[in-house]
Amino acid sequence: MSAMTQQPTVEPEPGAAHRSGSLFRAELHRFRARRFIQVLLGLSVVGWLAAVCIGLLNFGAPTEADYADARERMQEFIAAEEAWRADCAREAERGGQDPEVFCGPPLDTSTWRVEDYLDTAPFDFAAAGPAGAMAFAAAAAVLAFLIGATWIGAEWSHRTIVALLFWVPSRLRVMGTKIGVLALAAAAIGVAAQVGWLLMAWILTTFVGNDQEPPDGFWADLLAAQGRSVLLVVLISLIGLGLANLVRNTGASLGVGFVYFAIVENALRIYDPMLDRWLLSTNAIALVLPAGLRVYDYSAMGSGMSEPPSYLVTNLQGGLVVGAFAAVIVGVGVWLFARRDLH
């Protein structure tokens, strides 16, 4: 007779089905509990409240006398500009130059607004919408960079990332989870910033705004720019994490960022103005602007040219270049983290 031995059934440990997500939940809890991140987010809320108060104090309903003064100032400015161009045209003709080239095109006042010359003007959401979205995107990107740097920099400073590897030995899994948590948090910060701008604009429009309706296509362009702003915030946060992971210190990563933006980029612009189209700050701005950003090379402007050579940095190029910066910096840091000794 042959005997068949039946192996005992092993009951799964409680929570084993969710073990794969335990590291993510732990990192998410650690992110929410980090005191410095809480302070940064709290200061951001205080800054938003201050911006709303400043807006309520600086905008208002102008009187008819205010409009009359604004029209007078605008007409004086137009008259001064026209007088200057007339003198310039006479000088160009005496020198045998084309006035269109020598003095530029005639002044076009069709798009000028009296509201731009008011001391106390009402808030105009149609005019301020894109600029406000860009301002909030820039503020959120700076905040995300700081959070990304301190998120991993504090781990290196306190050596907690080394202790974490005793629990989860897979270095790639640990770093991938931290990157994922940061990306989700940065996306939430980017969305909150744009919602904060819309809420601020609604408050200003309600209390100190005008009654003008936004033009056709305004909301489509604005929401698209806000969506690209969220992407920018995520990418900048990853750059902050990548730099701090490379140098293993939050302060050093902030120093590297300052040197790059304050010294390296300006030196490259001086060396070759057209290198500007490949710099991080230029492409970050181009990513958010509705029509991209045009870069001009004034050093190459010769005689007889009405405008200098230029290059349009599109939204697509801006996203690709900023994404490439983030991918390279984060990728090199992850590769070194996976290979080098931790001590």
C-alpha positions as CSV (number, residue, x, y, z in Angstrom):
1,M,0.0,0.0,0.0
2,S,1.2,3.4,-0.7
3,A,0.7,6.0,1.8
4,M,-0.1,9.6,0.9
5,T,1.1,12.2,3.2
6,Q,-1.1,15.3,3.4
7,Q,0.8,18.5,4.1
8,P,-0.7,20.6,6.8
9,T,-2.5,23.8,5.7
10,V,-0.7,27.0,6.6
11,E,-3.1,29.8,7.5
12,P,-2.1,33.1,6.1
13,E,-0.9,35.6,8.6
14,P,-3.4,38.4,9.5
15,G,-2.9,41.3,7.1
16,A,-0.6,39.3,4.7
17,A,-2.8,40.2,1.8
18,H,-2.2,43.9,2.5
19,R,1.5,43.5,3.3
20,S,2.5,45.0,-0.1
21,G,0.9,48.2,0.7
22,S,2.1,48.5,4.3
23,L,5.3,50.3,3.3
24,F,3.3,52.9,1.3
25,R,0.9,53.5,4.3
26,A,3.8,53.8,6.7
27,E,5.6,56.3,4.4
28,L,2.4,58.3,3.9
29,H,1.9,58.5,7.7
30,R,5.6,59.6,8.1
31,F,5.1,62.3,5.5
32,R,2.0,63.6,7.2
33,A,3.6,63.5,10.6
34,R,6.8,65.3,9.7
35,R,6.8,68.6,11.6
36,F,8.7,70.7,9.2
37,I,6.3,69.8,6.4
38,Q,3.4,70.8,8.6
39,V,5.0,74.1,9.3
40,L,5.6,74.8,5.6
41,L,1.9,74.0,4.8
42,G,0.7,76.1,7.7
43,L,2.8,79.1,6.5
44,S,1.4,78.6,3.0
45,V,-2.2,79.0,4.4
46,V,-1.2,82.1,6.3
47,G,0.4,83.5,3.1
48,W,-2.8,82.8,1.2
49,L,-4.9,84.7,3.9
50,A,-2.4,87.6,3.7
51,A,-2.7,87.7,-0.1
52,V,-6.5,87.8,0.1
53,C,-6.4,90.7,2.6
54,I,-3.9,92.6,0.5
55,G,-6.1,92.2,-2.5
56,L,-9.1,93.4,-0.7
57,L,-7.2,96.5,0.4
58,N,-5.6,97.3,-3.0
59,F,-8.6,96.8,-5.2
60,G,-11.8,98.8,-5.1
61,A,-14.6,100.5,-6.9
62,P,-13.3,103.7,-8.6
63,T,-15.5,106.8,-8.9
64,E,-16.2,108.9,-12.0
65,A,-13.5,111.3,-10.9
66,D,-11.0,108.5,-10.7
67,Y,-11.9,107.4,-14.3
68,A,-11.5,111.0,-15.5
69,D,-8.1,111.3,-14.0
70,A,-7.1,107.9,-15.5
71,R,-8.2,108.9,-19.0
72,E,-6.3,112.2,-18.7
73,R,-3.1,110.3,-17.7
74,M,-3.5,107.8,-20.5
75,Q,-4.0,110.6,-23.1
76,E,-0.9,112.4,-21.7
77,F,1.2,109.2,-22.1
78,I,-0.1,108.6,-25.6
79,A,0.7,112.2,-26.6
80,A,4.2,111.9,-25.2
81,E,4.8,108.7,-27.1
82,E,3.5,110.1,-30.3
83,A,5.7,113.2,-30.0
84,W,8.8,111.0,-29.3
85,R,8.0,108.9,-32.4
86,A,7.6,112.0,-34.6
87,D,11.0,113.3,-33.5
88,C,12.5,109.8,-34.1
89,A,11.0,109.6,-37.6
90,R,12.5,113.0,-38.5
91,E,15.9,111.9,-37.3
92,A,15.6,108.7,-39.3
93,E,14.7,110.5,-42.5
94,R,17.6,112.9,-42.1
95,G,19.9,109.9,-41.6
96,G,18.4,108.1,-44.6
97,Q,16.9,105.4,-42.4
98,D,13.6,103.7,-42.6
99,P,11.4,105.1,-39.7
100,E,9.6,101.7,-39.4
101,V,13.0,100.0,-38.7
102,F,14.7,102.9,-36.9
103,C,11.8,103.8,-34.6
104,G,9.7,100.7,-34.5
105,P,6.1,100.3,-35.6
106,P,3.5,103.1,-34.8
107,L,1.9,103.1,-31.4
108,D,-1.2,100.9,-31.3
109,T,-3.6,102.0,-28.6
110,S,-6.5,99.8,-29.6
111,T,-5.8,97.4,-26.7
112,W,-5.0,100.0,-24.1
113,R,-7.4,100.2,-21.1
114,V,-8.3,103.1,-18.9
115,E,-8.4,100.7,-15.9
116,D,-4.6,100.3,-16.2
117,Y,-4.2,103.9,-15.2
118,L,-6.5,103.9,-12.2
119,D,-5.0,104.3,-8.7
120,T,-7.8,102.2,-7.3
121,A,-9.0,99.8,-9.9
122,P,-11.6,96.9,-9.5
123,F,-10.3,93.4,-9.7
124,D,-10.5,92.0,-13.2
125,F,-10.5,88.2,-13.2
126,A,-10.4,88.0,-17.0
127,A,-7.2,90.0,-17.1
128,A,-5.6,88.5,-13.9
129,G,-6.6,84.9,-14.3
130,P,-3.5,83.5,-16.2
131,A,-1.0,85.7,-14.2
132,G,-2.5,84.6,-10.9
133,A,-2.4,80.9,-12.0
134,M,1.3,81.4,-12.8
135,A,2.0,83.1,-9.5
136,F,0.4,80.4,-7.5
137,A,2.1,77.7,-9.6
138,A,5.5,79.3,-8.8
139,A,4.8,79.5,-5.1
140,A,3.6,75.9,-5.0
141,A,6.7,74.8,-7.0
142,V,9.0,76.5,-4.5
143,L,7.0,74.9,-1.6
144,A,7.2,71.5,-3.3
145,F,10.9,71.8,-3.8
146,L,11.5,72.5,-0.1
147,I,9.2,69.6,0.9
148,G,10.9,67.2,-1.6
149,A,14.3,68.2,-0.3
150,T,13.5,67.9,3.4
151,W,11.4,64.7,2.8
152,I,14.6,62.7,1.9
153,G,17.2,65.0,3.4
154,A,15.9,64.5,6.9
155,E,16.0,60.7,6.4
156,W,19.8,61.0,5.6
157,S,20.5,63.4,8.4
158,H,18.9,61.2,11.1
159,R,20.0,57.9,9.3
160,T,16.4,56.6,9.5
161,I,16.6,55.5,5.9
162,V,19.3,53.0,6.9
163,A,17.2,51.7,9.7
164,L,14.2,51.4,7.3
165,L,16.2,49.0,5.1
166,F,16.3,46.5,8.0
167,W,12.5,46.3,7.7
168,V,12.4,46.4,3.9
169,P,15.7,45.3,2.4
170,S,14.8,46.2,-1.2
171,R,16.3,49.6,-1.8
172,L,14.5,50.2,-5.0
173,R,11.2,49.5,-3.3
174,V,12.0,51.9,-0.5
175,M,13.0,54.7,-2.8
176,G,10.2,54.1,-5.2
177,T,7.7,54.3,-2.4
178,K,9.1,57.6,-1.1
179,I,9.0,59.0,-4.7
180,G,5.4,57.9,-5.1
181,V,4.3,59.4,-1.8
182,L,6.0,62.7,-2.7
183,A,4.5,62.8,-6.2
184,L,1.0,62.3,-4.8
185,A,1.6,64.9,-2.1
186,A,3.0,67.4,-4.6
187,A,0.0,66.8,-7.0
188,A,-2.3,67.5,-4.0
189,I,-0.3,70.7,-3.2
190,G,-0.5,71.8,-6.9
191,V,-4.3,71.3,-7.0
192,A,-4.8,73.0,-3.7
193,A,-2.8,76.0,-4.9
194,Q,-4.9,76.4,-8.0
195,V,-8.1,75.9,-6.1
196,G,-6.8,78.6,-3.7
197,W,-6.3,81.0,-6.6
198,L,-9.8,80.4,-7.9
199,L,-11.2,80.9,-4.4
200,M,-9.2,84.1,-3.9
201,A,-10.3,85.4,-7.3
202,W,-14.0,84.6,-6.4
203,I,-13.6,86.6,-3.1
204,L,-12.0,89.5,-4.9
205,T,-14.5,89.5,-7.7
206,T,-17.4,89.4,-5.2
207,F,-16.3,92.3,-3.0
208,V,-14.0,94.5,-5.1
209,G,-14.3,93.2,-8.7
210,N,-16.0,94.4,-11.9
211,D,-18.9,92.8,-13.7
212,Q,-17.1,92.0,-16.9
213,E,-17.5,88.4,-18.2
214,P,-14.5,86.5,-19.3
215,P,-14.0,86.2,-23.1
216,D,-14.7,83.0,-25.0
217,G,-12.2,80.3,-24.4
218,F,-11.0,81.8,-21.2
219,W,-11.9,78.9,-18.9
220,A,-10.4,76.3,-21.3
221,D,-7.1,78.1,-21.5
222,L,-7.0,78.8,-17.7
223,L,-7.8,75.2,-16.7
224,A,-5.3,73.9,-19.1
225,A,-2.6,76.2,-17.7
226,Q,-3.6,75.1,-14.2
227,G,-3.3,71.4,-15.1
228,R,0.2,72.1,-16.5
229,S,1.0,74.0,-13.2
230,V,0.2,70.8,-11.2
231,L,2.5,68.9,-13.4
232,L,5.2,71.5,-12.8
233,V,4.8,71.2,-9.1
234,V,5.2,67.5,-9.2
235,L,8.4,67.6,-11.3
236,I,10.0,70.4,-9.2
237,S,9.3,68.4,-6.0
238,L,11.1,65.4,-7.6
239,I,14.0,67.6,-8.5
240,G,14.2,68.7,-4.8
241,L,14.1,65.1,-3.7
242,G,16.7,64.0,-6.2
243,L,19.2,66.7,-5.2
244,A,18.8,66.0,-1.5
245,N,19.2,62.3,-2.2
246,L,22.4,62.9,-4.2
247,V,24.1,65.1,-1.6
248,R,22.4,63.4,1.5
249,N,21.6,66.8,3.1
250,T,18.7,69.2,2.9
251,G,20.7,72.4,3.3
252,A,23.3,71.3,0.7
253,S,20.5,70.6,-1.8
254,L,19.1,74.1,-1.3
255,G,22.6,75.5,-1.8
256,V,23.0,73.6,-5.0
257,G,19.6,74.9,-6.2
258,F,20.6,78.5,-5.4
259,V,23.9,78.3,-7.2
260,Y,22.3,76.8,-10.3
261,F,19.5,79.4,-10.6
262,A,21.5,82.4,-9.4
263,I,24.9,81.7,-11.0
264,V,24.9,78.9,-13.5
265,E,21.9,79.9,-15.5
266,N,22.9,83.6,-15.7
267,A,26.4,82.6,-16.8
268,L,25.0,80.5,-19.5
269,R,22.7,83.3,-20.7
270,I,25.6,85.6,-20.9
271,Y,27.8,83.1,-22.7
272,D,25.1,82.3,-25.3
273,P,21.6,83.9,-25.1
274,M,20.1,81.1,-27.1
275,L,21.1,78.6,-24.4
276,D,18.2,80.1,-22.5
277,R,15.8,77.9,-24.3
278,W,17.3,74.8,-22.6
279,L,17.5,76.1,-19.1
280,L,15.3,74.8,-16.3
281,S,13.7,78.1,-15.3
282,T,12.8,79.1,-18.8
283,N,11.2,75.7,-19.6
284,A,9.3,75.8,-16.3
285,I,7.8,79.1,-17.3
286,A,7.1,77.9,-20.8
287,L,5.3,74.8,-19.5
288,V,2.7,76.9,-17.6
289,L,2.3,79.9,-20.0
290,P,-0.7,79.3,-22.4
291,A,1.3,80.1,-25.5
292,G,4.7,79.0,-24.3
293,L,7.7,81.4,-24.0
294,R,9.6,83.2,-26.8
295,V,13.3,83.6,-26.2
296,Y,15.1,86.5,-28.0
297,D,18.8,86.8,-29.0
298,Y,19.4,90.5,-28.9
299,S,23.1,90.0,-29.4
300,A,22.5,88.7,-32.9
301,M,20.3,91.7,-34.0
302,G,21.9,93.4,-36.9
303,S,21.2,96.6,-38.8
304,G,18.0,96.5,-40.8
305,M,16.4,93.9,-38.6
306,S,13.0,94.9,-37.1
307,E,13.3,92.4,-34.3
308,P,16.1,90.0,-33.0
309,P,16.2,86.3,-33.8
310,S,13.9,84.3,-31.5
311,Y,12.9,80.8,-30.5
312,L,9.5,79.7,-29.2
313,V,9.7,77.4,-26.2
314,T,6.4,75.5,-26.4
315,N,4.4,73.9,-23.6
316,L,5.5,70.5,-24.9
317,Q,9.2,71.3,-24.9
318,G,8.9,72.9,-21.4
319,G,7.4,69.7,-20.0
320,L,9.9,67.5,-21.7
321,V,12.9,69.5,-20.6
322,V,11.7,69.9,-17.0
323,G,10.8,66.2,-17.0
324,A,14.2,65.3,-18.3
325,F,15.9,67.3,-15.5
326,A,13.8,65.5,-12.9
327,A,14.3,62.0,-14.5
328,V,18.1,62.4,-14.7
329,I,18.5,63.9,-11.1
330,V,16.2,61.3,-9.5
331,G,17.5,58.5,-11.7
332,V,21.2,59.1,-10.8
333,G,20.3,59.4,-7.1
334,V,18.3,56.1,-7.1
335,W,21.1,54.3,-9.0
336,L,23.6,55.5,-6.4
337,F,21.3,54.6,-3.5
338,A,20.9,51.1,-4.9
339,R,24.7,50.5,-5.4
340,R,26.7,52.5,-2.9
341,D,27.4,51.6,0.7
342,L,25.3,53.2,3.4
343,H,27.1,54.1,6.5
